[in-house]
Amino acid sequence: MTTGEQAVRDVGRNRPGWRPEKLKEQREAHGLTLEGAGERLREVAAAAGLAVPAANFQTLWQHEQGEVYPGPHYRRAYCLLYRATEPDLGFRTPLPGEATRLSFTESDEPHNGAHVLAVERALQQLAPGTDEADGPGLQQRILDAWKRRHTGGDPNRPTLMMVGGYAGSGKSEFARFVSRLTGWPVLDKDPITRPLVERLLVEMGSEPNDRHTDLYREKVRPLEYQCLLETAYANVDCAISTVLTAPFLSEATDPGWMRRLINRCEARGVTVAVVWMLCDIDTMHEYIGFRSAARDSWKLQNWDAYAAVIDVDLRPVVPHMVVDNRLGAAISLTDQVRQVFGAVVR
């Protein structure tokens, strides 16, 4: 069994509220056999860009019998297939006040009132993390940018949205969701800098997936973030709204670093909006294990040591917004909004 598979199984055993029989109830309520559900699940996953290995009747049967806890992409695909949330499908106990499924009226009109309500509902996940954070303002900028793609005109200044948080907290998924709404480009640290970082580490005598030694932290990491920021500044200098995503664990908690970023952007008429992803350690472990990225190998092999230095209460030092993605709740909701827009086959 791979480390990723073991992580998913461990999360399943410890997940409060897991009721696997509800999957069978949903499947039968939709009039699907195991084979039929597997076929639909593959279609839904492919349309949403999710990887669900196999998704055959044996795998679905194991899920329904409680023998195997579905991994994160399987759970997301199930939610899209049945138009339900994870608590609805018995994957876990709901968070206090967690939003449930979206209700809307089907329409042939591509952008009707229900679509606007769906976006507004999802954007409520952007909650102020500090009293000074302009939550309604950021929500409105995203909504206006989405509307501008279809109606023209945006009254807001360009925005640099900085999405930070620990590995496996849902940064990239949330950034892509905002990008799909607004058309703002996403600059993600890993794909932008990975080839250079890996080659540099090897040339300096380390291994390409080193993300934990002093060599990486002191010699390579600063250059990695410098490359990311210089790329972002190219857009800022052109007044292009951009979604910037990376952990930013040291940067967001450094007043001097944040002030330099904000000053550079403000001088060019660009507003900086800081978004912090809140997540629990078990969910981070599950997502890191599931994505099976080589750069995460040390984290998974030394999880207790890595988890010991995670501070789930860490927050940026500047006014910021928070997205509560504990148990994957926020990403589940953004999946539903994508479905409202017809991004997933029905």
Coordinates of N, CA and C in Angstrom, one line a residue, residues 57-269:
F57 N -17.0 -0.9 -10.5 CA -18.0 -1.3 -9.5 C -17.4 -1.8 -8.2
Q58 N -16.2 -2.5 -8.3 CA -15.6 -3.0 -7.1 C -15.2 -1.9 -6.2
T59 N -14.6 -0.8 -6.7 CA -14.2 0.3 -5.9 C -15.4 1.0 -5.2
L60 N -16.5 1.2 -6.0 CA -17.7 1.8 -5.5 C -18.3 0.9 -4.4
W61 N -18.3 -0.4 -4.6 CA -18.8 -1.3 -3.6 C -18.0 -1.2 -2.3
Q62 N -16.7 -1.1 -2.4 CA -15.9 -1.0 -1.2 C -16.2 0.3 -0.5
H63 N -16.5 1.4 -1.2 CA -16.9 2.6 -0.6 C -18.2 2.5 0.1
E64 N -19.1 1.9 -0.5 CA -20.5 1.7 0.1 C -20.5 0.8 1.3
Q65 N -19.6 -0.2 1.3 CA -19.5 -1.1 2.4 C -18.6 -0.6 3.6
G66 N -18.0 0.5 3.3 CA -17.1 1.0 4.4 C -15.8 0.4 4.5
E67 N -15.4 -0.4 3.5 CA -14.1 -1.1 3.5 C -13.0 -0.1 3.1
V68 N -13.3 0.9 2.3 CA -12.3 1.9 1.8 C -13.0 3.3 1.9
Y69 N -12.3 4.2 2.6 CA -12.8 5.6 2.7 C -12.4 6.3 1.4
P70 N -13.3 6.9 0.7 CA -13.0 7.5 -0.6 C -12.0 8.7 -0.4
G71 N -11.0 8.7 -1.3 CA -10.1 9.8 -1.3 C -10.7 11.1 -1.7
P72 N -10.0 12.2 -1.6 CA -10.6 13.6 -1.8 C -11.2 13.8 -3.2
H73 N -10.6 13.3 -4.2 CA -11.1 13.4 -5.6 C -12.4 12.6 -5.8
Y74 N -12.4 11.4 -5.2 CA -13.6 10.6 -5.2 C -14.7 11.3 -4.5
R75 N -14.5 11.8 -3.3 CA -15.5 12.5 -2.6 C -16.1 13.7 -3.4
R76 N -15.2 14.4 -4.0 CA -15.6 15.6 -4.8 C -16.5 15.1 -6.0
A77 N -16.1 14.1 -6.6 CA -16.8 13.6 -7.7 C -18.2 13.0 -7.3
Y78 N -18.2 12.3 -6.2 CA -19.5 11.9 -5.6 C -20.5 13.1 -5.4
C79 N -19.9 14.1 -4.8 CA -20.7 15.3 -4.5 C -21.3 15.9 -5.7
L80 N -20.5 16.0 -6.8 CA -20.9 16.5 -8.0 C -22.0 15.6 -8.7
L81 N -21.7 14.3 -8.6 CA -22.7 13.4 -9.3 C -24.0 13.5 -8.6
Y82 N -24.0 13.5 -7.3 CA -25.3 13.5 -6.6 C -25.8 14.8 -6.1
R83 N -25.0 15.9 -6.5 CA -25.4 17.2 -6.2 C -25.7 17.4 -4.7
A84 N -24.7 17.0 -3.9 CA -24.8 17.0 -2.4 C -23.5 17.4 -1.8
T85 N -23.5 17.6 -0.5 CA -22.3 17.9 0.2 C -21.7 16.7 0.9
E86 N -20.5 16.8 1.4 CA -19.9 15.6 2.0 C -20.8 15.2 3.2
P87 N -21.3 16.1 4.1 CA -22.1 15.6 5.2 C -23.4 14.9 4.6
D88 N -24.0 15.4 3.5 CA -25.2 14.8 3.0 C -24.9 13.3 2.6
L89 N -23.7 13.1 2.1 CA -23.3 11.8 1.6 C -22.7 10.9 2.7
G90 N -22.7 11.4 3.9 CA -22.2 10.6 5.0 C -20.7 10.4 5.1
F91 N -20.0 11.3 4.5 CA -18.5 11.2 4.5 C -18.0 11.8 5.9
R92 N -18.7 12.7 6.5 CA -18.2 13.3 7.7 C -19.4 14.0 8.4
T93 N -19.1 14.5 9.6 CA -20.0 15.3 10.4 C -19.9 16.8 9.9
P94 N -20.9 17.5 9.7 CA -20.8 18.9 9.2 C -20.2 19.8 10.2
L95 N -19.5 20.8 9.7 CA -18.9 21.9 10.5 C -20.1 22.7 11.0
P96 N -19.9 23.4 12.2 CA -20.9 24.3 12.7 C -21.3 25.4 11.6
G97 N -22.5 25.5 11.3 CA -22.9 26.5 10.3 C -22.5 26.3 8.9
E98 N -22.0 25.1 8.6 CA -21.5 24.8 7.2 C -22.6 24.9 6.2
A99 N -22.3 25.6 5.1 CA -23.3 25.7 4.0 C -23.6 24.4 3.4
T100 N -24.8 24.1 3.1 CA -25.2 22.8 2.4 C -25.4 23.0 1.0
R101 N -26.1 22.1 0.3 CA -26.2 22.2 -1.1 C -26.9 23.5 -1.6
L102 N -26.5 23.9 -2.8 CA -27.1 25.1 -3.4 C -28.5 24.8 -4.0
S103 N -29.4 25.6 -3.8 CA -30.7 25.4 -4.5 C -30.9 26.5 -5.6
F104 N -31.2 26.0 -6.8 CA -31.4 27.0 -7.9 C -32.3 26.3 -8.9
T105 N -32.8 27.2 -9.7 CA -33.8 26.7 -10.8 C -33.0 26.6 -12.1
E106 N -33.1 25.4 -12.7 CA -32.5 25.2 -14.0 C -33.0 26.2 -15.0
S107 N -32.2 26.7 -15.9 CA -32.6 27.7 -16.9 C -31.7 27.5 -18.1
D108 N -32.2 27.8 -19.3 CA -31.4 27.8 -20.5 C -30.6 29.1 -20.6
E109 N -31.0 30.1 -19.9 CA -30.3 31.3 -19.9 C -28.9 31.1 -19.2
P110 N -27.8 31.4 -20.0 CA -26.4 31.0 -19.5 C -26.1 31.8 -18.2
H111 N -26.6 33.0 -17.9 CA -26.2 33.7 -16.7 C -27.4 34.3 -16.1
N112 N -28.2 33.6 -15.3 CA -29.4 34.1 -14.8 C -29.2 34.4 -13.3
G113 N -30.3 34.8 -12.6 CA -30.2 35.2 -11.2 C -29.7 34.1 -10.3
A114 N -30.0 32.9 -10.7 CA -29.5 31.8 -9.8 C -28.0 31.7 -9.9
H115 N -27.4 31.9 -11.0 CA -25.9 31.9 -11.1 C -25.3 33.0 -10.2
V116 N -25.9 34.2 -10.2 CA -25.4 35.2 -9.4 C -25.5 34.8 -7.9
L117 N -26.6 34.3 -7.5 CA -26.8 33.8 -6.1 C -25.8 32.8 -5.8
A118 N -25.5 31.9 -6.7 CA -24.6 30.8 -6.4 C -23.2 31.4 -6.2
V119 N -22.8 32.3 -7.0 CA -21.5 33.0 -6.8 C -21.4 33.7 -5.4
E120 N -22.5 34.4 -5.2 CA -22.5 35.2 -3.9 C -22.4 34.2 -2.7
R121 N -23.1 33.1 -2.8 CA -23.1 32.1 -1.7 C -21.7 31.6 -1.5
A122 N -21.0 31.3 -2.6 CA -19.6 30.8 -2.5 C -18.7 31.8 -1.9
L123 N -18.9 33.1 -2.3 CA -18.0 34.1 -1.9 C -18.1 34.4 -0.4
Q124 N -19.2 34.0 0.2 CA -19.4 34.2 1.6 C -18.4 33.4 2.4
Q125 N -17.7 32.4 1.7 CA -16.6 31.7 2.4 C -15.4 32.6 2.7
L126 N -15.4 33.7 2.0 CA -14.3 34.7 2.3 C -14.7 35.5 3.5
A127 N -14.3 35.1 4.6 CA -14.7 35.8 5.9 C -13.6 36.7 6.4
P128 N -13.9 37.8 6.9 CA -12.8 38.7 7.4 C -12.0 38.0 8.5
G129 N -10.7 38.0 8.4 CA -9.8 37.4 9.4 C -9.4 38.4 10.4
T130 N -9.5 39.7 10.0 CA -9.2 40.8 10.9 C -10.3 41.8 10.8
D131 N -10.4 42.7 11.8 CA -11.5 43.7 11.7 C -11.3 44.7 10.6
E132 N -10.0 44.9 10.2 CA -9.7 45.8 9.1 C -9.9 45.3 7.7
A133 N -10.0 44.0 7.6 CA -10.2 43.4 6.2 C -11.5 43.8 5.6
D134 N -11.4 44.2 4.3 CA -12.5 44.6 3.6 C -13.2 43.4 2.9
G135 N -13.9 42.7 3.6 CA -14.6 41.5 3.1 C -15.6 41.8 2.0
P136 N -16.6 42.6 2.3 CA -17.5 42.9 1.2 C -16.9 43.5 0.0
G137 N -15.8 44.3 0.2 CA -15.1 44.9 -1.0 C -14.5 43.9 -1.9
L138 N -13.8 42.9 -1.3 CA -13.1 41.9 -2.1 C -14.2 41.0 -2.8
Q139 N -15.2 40.6 -2.0 CA -16.3 39.9 -2.7 C -16.9 40.6 -3.9
Q140 N -17.1 41.9 -3.7 CA -17.7 42.7 -4.8 C -16.7 42.8 -6.0
R141 N -15.4 42.9 -5.7 CA -14.5 42.9 -6.8 C -14.5 41.7 -7.7
I142 N -14.6 40.5 -7.0 CA -14.6 39.2 -7.7 C -15.9 39.1 -8.5
L143 N -17.0 39.5 -7.8 CA -18.3 39.4 -8.5 C -18.4 40.4 -9.7
D144 N -17.8 41.6 -9.5 CA -17.8 42.5 -10.7 C -17.0 42.0 -11.8
A145 N -15.8 41.4 -11.5 CA -15.0 40.9 -12.5 C -15.7 39.8 -13.3
W146 N -16.4 38.9 -12.5 CA -17.1 37.8 -13.2 C -18.2 38.5 -14.2
K147 N -18.9 39.4 -13.7 CA -20.0 40.1 -14.5 C -19.3 40.8 -15.7
R148 N -18.1 41.4 -15.5 CA -17.5 42.1 -16.6 C -17.2 41.2 -17.7
R149 N -16.9 39.9 -17.4 CA -16.6 39.0 -18.5 C -17.7 38.8 -19.5
H150 N -19.0 39.2 -19.0 CA -20.1 38.9 -19.9 C -20.9 40.2 -20.2
T151 N -20.7 41.3 -19.4 CA -21.4 42.5 -19.6 C -20.5 43.7 -19.9
G152 N -19.3 43.6 -19.6 CA -18.3 44.7 -19.8 C -18.4 45.7 -18.6
G153 N -17.2 46.3 -18.4 CA -17.1 47.3 -17.4 C -16.8 46.8 -16.0
D154 N -15.8 47.4 -15.3 CA -15.4 47.0 -14.0 C -15.0 48.3 -13.2
P155 N -15.8 48.7 -12.2 CA -15.5 49.9 -11.5 C -14.3 49.8 -10.5
N156 N -13.8 48.7 -10.3 CA -12.8 48.5 -9.3 C -11.3 48.7 -9.8
R157 N -10.4 49.0 -8.8 CA -9.0 49.0 -9.2 C -8.5 47.6 -9.4
P158 N -7.4 47.4 -10.2 CA -6.9 46.0 -10.3 C -6.5 45.5 -8.9
T159 N -6.6 44.2 -8.8 CA -6.3 43.5 -7.5 C -5.3 42.5 -7.6
L160 N -4.4 42.4 -6.6 CA -3.4 41.3 -6.5 C -3.9 40.5 -5.3
M161 N -4.5 39.3 -5.6 CA -5.0 38.5 -4.5 C -4.0 37.5 -4.1
M162 N -3.5 37.5 -2.9 CA -2.5 36.7 -2.4 C -3.1 35.6 -1.5
V163 N -3.1 34.3 -2.0 CA -3.7 33.2 -1.4 C -2.6 32.3 -0.7
G164 N -2.6 32.3 0.6 CA -1.6 31.6 1.4 C -2.2 30.6 2.3
G165 N -1.3 29.7 2.9 CA -1.7 28.7 3.8 C -0.8 27.5 3.7
Y166 N -0.9 26.6 4.6 CA 0.0 25.4 4.6 C -0.3 24.5 3.4
A167 N 0.7 23.6 3.2 CA 0.6 22.6 2.1 C -0.7 21.8 2.4
G168 N -1.4 21.5 1.3 CA -2.6 20.7 1.4 C -3.8 21.4 2.0
S169 N -3.8 22.7 2.1 CA -4.9 23.5 2.7 C -6.0 23.9 1.7
G170 N -5.7 23.7 0.4 CA -6.7 24.0 -0.6 C -6.4 25.3 -1.4
K171 N -5.1 25.8 -1.3 CA -4.8 27.1 -1.9 C -5.0 27.1 -3.4
S172 N -4.4 26.1 -4.1 CA -4.5 26.1 -5.5 C -5.9 25.9 -6.1
E173 N -6.7 25.1 -5.4 CA -8.1 24.9 -5.8 C -8.9 26.2 -5.7
F174 N -8.7 26.9 -4.6 CA -9.5 28.1 -4.3 C -9.0 29.2 -5.3
A175 N -7.7 29.2 -5.6 CA -7.2 30.2 -6.5 C -7.8 30.0 -7.9
R176 N -7.8 28.7 -8.3 CA -8.4 28.4 -9.7 C -9.9 28.7 -9.7
F177 N -10.6 28.5 -8.6 CA -12.0 28.9 -8.6 C -12.2 30.4 -8.8
V178 N -11.4 31.2 -8.1 CA -11.5 32.6 -8.3 C -11.1 33.0 -9.7
S179 N -10.1 32.4 -10.3 CA -9.7 32.6 -11.6 C -10.8 32.3 -12.6
R180 N -11.5 31.2 -12.4 CA -12.6 30.8 -13.3 C -13.8 31.9 -13.3
L181 N -14.0 32.5 -12.1 CA -15.0 33.5 -12.0 C -14.6 34.8 -12.6
T182 N -13.4 35.2 -12.4 CA -13.0 36.5 -12.8 C -12.2 36.6 -14.1
G183 N -11.5 35.5 -14.5 CA -10.6 35.6 -15.6 C -9.2 36.1 -15.2
W184 N -9.0 36.4 -13.9 CA -7.7 36.8 -13.5 C -6.7 35.6 -13.6
P185 N -5.5 35.9 -14.1 CA -4.5 34.8 -14.2 C -4.1 34.4 -12.8
V186 N -3.7 33.1 -12.7 CA -3.2 32.5 -11.5 C -1.7 32.3 -11.6
L187 N -0.9 32.8 -10.7 CA 0.5 32.5 -10.6 C 0.8 31.7 -9.4
D188 N 1.1 30.4 -9.6 CA 1.3 29.4 -8.6 C 2.8 29.1 -8.4
K189 N 3.3 29.3 -7.2 CA 4.7 29.1 -7.0 C 5.3 27.9 -7.5
D190 N 4.7 26.7 -7.2 CA 5.3 25.4 -7.6 C 5.5 25.3 -9.1
P191 N 4.5 25.4 -9.9 CA 4.8 25.2 -11.3 C 5.7 26.3 -11.9
I192 N 5.6 27.5 -11.4 CA 6.5 28.5 -11.9 C 8.0 28.3 -11.6
T193 N 8.3 27.8 -10.4 CA 9.7 27.8 -10.0 C 10.2 26.4 -9.9
R194 N 9.4 25.3 -10.0 CA 9.9 24.0 -9.7 C 11.1 23.5 -10.5
P195 N 11.1 23.6 -11.8 CA 12.2 23.2 -12.6 C 13.5 23.8 -12.2
L196 N 13.5 25.2 -12.0 CA 14.7 25.9 -11.6 C 15.1 25.4 -10.2
V197 N 14.2 25.3 -9.2 CA 14.5 24.9 -7.9 C 15.1 23.5 -7.8
E198 N 14.5 22.6 -8.6 CA 15.1 21.2 -8.5 C 16.5 21.2 -9.1
R199 N 16.7 21.9 -10.2 CA 18.1 21.9 -10.8 C 19.1 22.6 -9.9
L200 N 18.7 23.7 -9.2 CA 19.5 24.4 -8.3 C 19.9 23.5 -7.1
L201 N 18.9 22.8 -6.6 CA 19.2 21.9 -5.4 C 20.2 20.9 -5.8
V202 N 20.1 20.3 -7.0 CA 21.0 19.2 -7.4 C 22.4 19.8 -7.6
E203 N 22.5 21.0 -8.2 CA 23.8 21.6 -8.4 C 24.5 22.0 -7.1
M204 N 23.7 22.2 -6.1 CA 24.2 22.6 -4.8 C 24.5 21.4 -3.9
G205 N 24.3 20.1 -4.4 CA 24.6 18.9 -3.7 C 23.5 18.3 -2.9
S206 N 22.3 18.8 -3.1 CA 21.1 18.2 -2.4 C 20.4 17.4 -3.4
E207 N 19.1 17.0 -3.0 CA 18.3 16.2 -3.9 C 17.1 17.1 -4.4
P208 N 16.6 16.8 -5.6 CA 15.6 17.8 -6.2 C 14.3 18.0 -5.4
N209 N 14.0 17.1 -4.5 CA 12.7 17.2 -3.7 C 13.0 17.7 -2.3
D210 N 14.2 18.2 -2.0 CA 14.5 18.8 -0.7 C 13.6 20.1 -0.5
R211 N 12.8 20.0 0.5 CA 12.0 21.2 0.9 C 12.1 21.4 2.5
H212 N 13.1 20.7 3.1 CA 13.1 20.7 4.6 C 14.4 21.0 5.2
T213 N 15.5 21.1 4.4 CA 16.8 21.3 5.0 C 17.1 22.8 5.1
D214 N 18.2 23.1 5.9 CA 18.7 24.5 6.0 C 19.1 25.0 4.6
L215 N 19.7 24.1 3.8 CA 20.1 24.5 2.5 C 19.0 25.1 1.7
Y216 N 17.9 24.3 1.6 CA 16.7 24.8 0.9 C 16.2 26.1 1.5
R217 N 16.0 26.1 2.8 CA 15.3 27.2 3.5 C 16.1 28.5 3.4
E218 N 17.5 28.4 3.5 CA 18.3 29.6 3.5 C 18.8 30.0 2.2
K219 N 19.1 29.1 1.3 CA 19.7 29.4 0.0 C 18.7 29.4 -1.2
V220 N 17.8 28.5 -1.2 CA 16.9 28.3 -2.4 C 15.6 29.0 -2.2
R221 N 14.9 28.8 -1.1 CA 13.6 29.3 -0.9 C 13.5 30.8 -1.1
P222 N 14.4 31.7 -0.6 CA 14.3 33.1 -0.9 C 14.3 33.4 -2.4
L223 N 15.1 32.7 -3.2 CA 15.1 32.9 -4.6 C 13.8 32.4 -5.3
E224 N 13.3 31.4 -4.7 CA 12.0 30.8 -5.2 C 10.9 31.9 -5.1
Y225 N 10.8 32.5 -3.9 CA 9.8 33.5 -3.7 C 10.1 34.8 -4.5
Q226 N 11.4 35.1 -4.7 CA 11.8 36.3 -5.5 C 11.3 36.1 -6.9
C227 N 11.5 34.9 -7.5 CA 11.0 34.6 -8.8 C 9.5 34.8 -8.9
L228 N 8.8 34.3 -7.9 CA 7.3 34.4 -7.9 C 6.9 35.9 -7.9
L229 N 7.5 36.6 -7.0 CA 7.2 38.0 -6.9 C 7.5 38.9 -8.1
E230 N 8.7 38.6 -8.7 CA 9.0 39.3 -9.9 C 8.0 39.0 -11.0
T231 N 7.5 37.8 -11.1 CA 6.5 37.4 -12.1 C 5.2 38.2 -11.8
A232 N 4.9 38.3 -10.5 CA 3.7 39.0 -10.2 C 3.8 40.5 -10.5
Y233 N 5.0 41.0 -10.2 CA 5.2 42.5 -10.5 C 5.0 42.8 -11.9
A234 N 5.4 41.9 -12.8 CA 5.2 42.1 -14.2 C 3.7 42.4 -14.5
N235 N 2.8 41.7 -13.9 CA 1.4 41.9 -14.0 C 1.0 43.2 -13.3
V236 N 1.5 43.4 -12.1 CA 1.2 44.6 -11.3 C 1.5 45.8 -12.1
D237 N 2.7 45.8 -12.7 CA 3.2 47.0 -13.5 C 2.3 47.3 -14.7
C238 N 1.5 46.3 -15.1 CA 0.6 46.5 -16.2 C -0.8 46.6 -15.7
A239 N -1.0 46.7 -14.4 CA -2.3 46.9 -13.8 C -3.3 45.8 -14.1
I240 N -2.7 44.5 -14.1 CA -3.5 43.3 -14.4 C -3.8 42.6 -13.1
S241 N -5.1 42.5 -12.8 CA -5.5 41.7 -11.6 C -5.0 40.3 -11.7
T242 N -4.5 39.8 -10.6 CA -3.8 38.5 -10.6 C -4.0 37.8 -9.3
V243 N -4.1 36.5 -9.3 CA -4.2 35.6 -8.1 C -2.9 35.0 -7.9
L244 N -2.3 35.2 -6.8 CA -0.9 34.7 -6.5 C -1.1 33.7 -5.3
T245 N -0.5 32.5 -5.6 CA -0.7 31.5 -4.5 C 0.6 30.8 -4.2
A246 N 0.9 30.6 -2.9 CA 2.1 30.0 -2.3 C 1.8 29.9 -0.8
P247 N 2.6 29.1 -0.1 CA 2.3 29.0 1.3 C 2.4 30.4 2.0
F248 N 3.5 31.2 1.7 CA 3.7 32.5 2.3 C 3.7 32.5 3.8
L249 N 4.2 31.4 4.4 CA 4.2 31.2 5.9 C 5.1 32.2 6.6
S250 N 6.3 32.4 6.0 CA 7.2 33.5 6.6 C 6.8 34.8 6.1
E251 N 6.5 35.0 4.8 CA 6.2 36.3 4.2 C 5.0 37.0 4.8
A252 N 3.9 36.2 5.0 CA 2.7 36.9 5.4 C 2.7 37.3 6.9
T253 N 3.7 36.7 7.6 CA 3.8 37.0 9.0 C 5.0 38.0 9.3
D254 N 5.6 38.5 8.2 CA 6.7 39.5 8.3 C 6.1 40.9 7.9
P255 N 6.0 41.8 8.9 CA 5.4 43.1 8.6 C 6.2 43.9 7.5
G256 N 7.5 43.8 7.6 CA 8.3 44.5 6.6 C 8.1 44.0 5.2
W257 N 8.0 42.6 5.0 CA 7.8 42.0 3.7 C 6.5 42.4 3.1
M258 N 5.5 42.3 4.0 CA 4.1 42.7 3.5 C 4.0 44.2 3.2
R259 N 4.7 45.0 4.0 CA 4.6 46.5 3.7 C 5.2 46.8 2.3
R260 N 6.4 46.1 2.0 CA 7.0 46.4 0.7 C 6.1 45.9 -0.4
L261 N 5.5 44.8 -0.3 CA 4.6 44.3 -1.3 C 3.4 45.3 -1.5
I262 N 2.8 45.7 -0.4 CA 1.6 46.6 -0.5 C 2.0 47.9 -1.1
N263 N 3.2 48.5 -0.6 CA 3.6 49.8 -1.2 C 3.9 49.7 -2.7
R264 N 4.5 48.6 -3.1 CA 4.8 48.5 -4.5 C 3.5 48.4 -5.4
C265 N 2.5 47.7 -4.9 CA 1.3 47.6 -5.6 C 0.5 48.9 -5.5
E266 N 0.4 49.5 -4.3 CA -0.4 50.8 -4.2 C 0.2 51.9 -5.1
A267 N 1.5 51.9 -5.3 CA 2.2 52.9 -6.1 C 1.7 52.8 -7.6
R268 N 1.2 51.6 -7.9 CA 0.8 51.4 -9.3 C -0.7 51.3 -9.4
G269 N -1.4 51.7 -8.3 CA -2.9 51.7 -8.3 C -3.5 50.3 -8.2

